[in-house]
Amino acid sequence: SQKIEQNSEALNIQEGKTATLTCNYTNYSPAYLQWYRQDPGRGPVFLLLIRENEKEKRKERLKVTFDTTLKQSLFHITASQPADSATYLCALEGQAGTALIFGKGTTLSVSS
Amino acid sequence: KAGVTQTPRYLIKTRGQQVTLSCSPISGHRSVSWYQQTPGQGLQFLFEYFSETQRNKGNFPGRFSGRQFSNSRSEMNVSTLELGDSALYLCASSLRQGSTEAFFGQGTRLTVV
């Protein structure tokens, strides 16, 4: 069955460092991969979308890579800040018309 | 423009009862998806509606059902509630199916006692 794994439930880093979160998947051929941020008690908020034919995408301090051979996406937050502390979710989508499926998320804590 | 609105925000029900949750998508969005979120299982896909038709369905029992109206508003219903149905139910709307970001509501926190 399809499986999405995010490398760890929790990641603790110091302010100013780069946070790297991993999303691995099996038994799936996603056409798109998305990353979301979720704060406690709130719904997820979209951050970035990357297509299967794209290797990398950037937005401000965020960078996402997508390796369909390794079946893996890496999500980087550079110069991390305490305000970046949240749960980050990766989500996969097949070809148009299929559902958006989420991983369980990684909770990032950035300490000052 | 207004975001995705889910009502009610909080709900307490007794085992065996049924419940209906409502979701109003962003104006112009035709795709609505529902998710169940629990600490142990994360965000699990329930179903997706597009133009009043259920397009995708997750692996949940038939007690979970939904529908979408012509104005794109959606409801989900859970019958014969079980303690394990306690969760945060999230609704997400999208402009269209596929390759587009999903906008989530704040969710409905359902507690079954």
mmCIF file with all atom_site columns, C-alpha atoms in Angstrom, chain A residues 36-47 81-89 106-109, chain B residues 9 37 43 88 90 104-107 109:
data_model
loop_
_atom_site.group_PDB
_atom_site.id
_atom_site.type_symbol
_atom_site.label_atom_id
_atom_site.label_alt_id
_atom_site.label_comp_id
_atom_site.label_asym_id
_atom_site.label_entity_id
_atom_site.label_seq_id
_atom_site.pdbx_PDB_ins_code
_atom_site.Cartn_x
_atom_site.Cartn_y
_atom_site.Cartn_z
_atom_site.occupancy
_atom_site.B_iso_or_equiv
_atom_site.pdbx_formal_charge
_atom_site.auth_seq_id
_atom_site.auth_comp_id
_atom_site.auth_asym_id
_atom_site.auth_atom_id
_atom_site.pdbx_PDB_model_num
ATOM 1  C CA . TYR A 1 36  ? 2.506   22.470 4.512  1.00 0.00 ? 36  TYR A CA 1
ATOM 2  C CA . ARG A 1 37  ? 3.018   24.083 7.894  1.00 0.00 ? 37  ARG A CA 1
ATOM 3  C CA . GLN A 1 38  ? 0.639   23.443 10.775 1.00 0.00 ? 38  GLN A CA 1
ATOM 4  C CA . ASP A 1 39  ? 0.522   25.344 14.043 1.00 0.00 ? 39  ASP A CA 1
ATOM 5  C CA . PRO A 1 40  ? -1.242  23.905 17.118 1.00 0.00 ? 40  PRO A CA 1
ATOM 6  C CA . GLY A 1 41  ? -5.013  24.151 16.889 1.00 0.00 ? 41  GLY A CA 1
ATOM 7  C CA . ARG A 1 42  ? -4.975  25.388 13.310 1.00 0.00 ? 42  ARG A CA 1
ATOM 8  C CA . GLY A 1 43  ? -5.357  23.891 9.859  1.00 0.00 ? 43  GLY A CA 1
ATOM 9  C CA . PRO A 1 44  ? -2.295  23.288 7.659  1.00 0.00 ? 44  PRO A CA 1
ATOM 10 C CA . VAL A 1 45  ? -1.041  26.173 5.537  1.00 0.00 ? 45  VAL A CA 1
ATOM 11 C CA . PHE A 1 46  ? 0.442   25.623 2.083  1.00 0.00 ? 46  PHE A CA 1
ATOM 12 C CA . LEU A 1 47  ? 4.126   26.441 1.631  1.00 0.00 ? 47  LEU A CA 1
ATOM 13 C CA . GLN A 1 81  ? 14.020  31.394 13.592 1.00 0.00 ? 81  GLN A CA 1
ATOM 14 C CA . PRO A 1 82  ? 11.951  30.500 16.666 1.00 0.00 ? 82  PRO A CA 1
ATOM 15 C CA . ALA A 1 83  ? 8.884   31.573 14.640 1.00 0.00 ? 83  ALA A CA 1
ATOM 16 C CA . ASP A 1 84  ? 9.580   28.646 12.306 1.00 0.00 ? 84  ASP A CA 1
ATOM 17 C CA . SER A 1 85  ? 8.672   26.239 15.119 1.00 0.00 ? 85  SER A CA 1
ATOM 18 C CA . ALA A 1 86  ? 5.687   24.226 13.891 1.00 0.00 ? 86  ALA A CA 1
ATOM 19 C CA . THR A 1 87  ? 4.748   20.869 12.418 1.00 0.00 ? 87  THR A CA 1
ATOM 20 C CA . TYR A 1 88  ? 5.656   20.446 8.771  1.00 0.00 ? 88  TYR A CA 1
ATOM 21 C CA . LEU A 1 89  ? 3.699   18.052 6.599  1.00 0.00 ? 89  LEU A CA 1
ATOM 22 C CA . THR A 1 106 ? 7.733   16.486 11.647 1.00 0.00 ? 106 THR A CA 1
ATOM 23 C CA . THR A 1 107 ? 7.544   18.890 14.572 1.00 0.00 ? 107 THR A CA 1
ATOM 24 C CA . LEU A 1 108 ? 10.352  21.428 14.345 1.00 0.00 ? 108 LEU A CA 1
ATOM 25 C CA . SER A 1 109 ? 11.487  23.357 17.403 1.00 0.00 ? 109 SER A CA 1
ATOM 26 C CA . ARG B 2 9   ? -15.571 24.557 15.897 1.00 0.00 ? 9   ARG B CA 1
ATOM 27 C CA . GLN B 2 37  ? -6.486  14.222 12.157 1.00 0.00 ? 37  GLN B CA 1
ATOM 28 C CA . LEU B 2 43  ? -3.971  13.551 8.615  1.00 0.00 ? 43  LEU B CA 1
ATOM 29 C CA . LEU B 2 88  ? -9.981  17.087 14.500 1.00 0.00 ? 88  LEU B CA 1
ATOM 30 C CA . LEU B 2 90  ? -10.383 19.340 8.609  1.00 0.00 ? 90  LEU B CA 1
ATOM 31 C CA . PHE B 2 104 ? -7.650  24.426 5.050  1.00 0.00 ? 104 PHE B CA 1
ATOM 32 C CA . GLY B 2 105 ? -10.244 25.553 7.537  1.00 0.00 ? 105 GLY B CA 1
ATOM 33 C CA . GLN B 2 106 ? -9.607  25.687 11.284 1.00 0.00 ? 106 GLN B CA 1
ATOM 34 C CA . GLY B 2 107 ? -11.269 22.337 11.728 1.00 0.00 ? 107 GLY B CA 1
ATOM 35 C CA . ARG B 2 109 ? -12.853 19.278 17.119 1.00 0.00 ? 109 ARG B CA 1
#
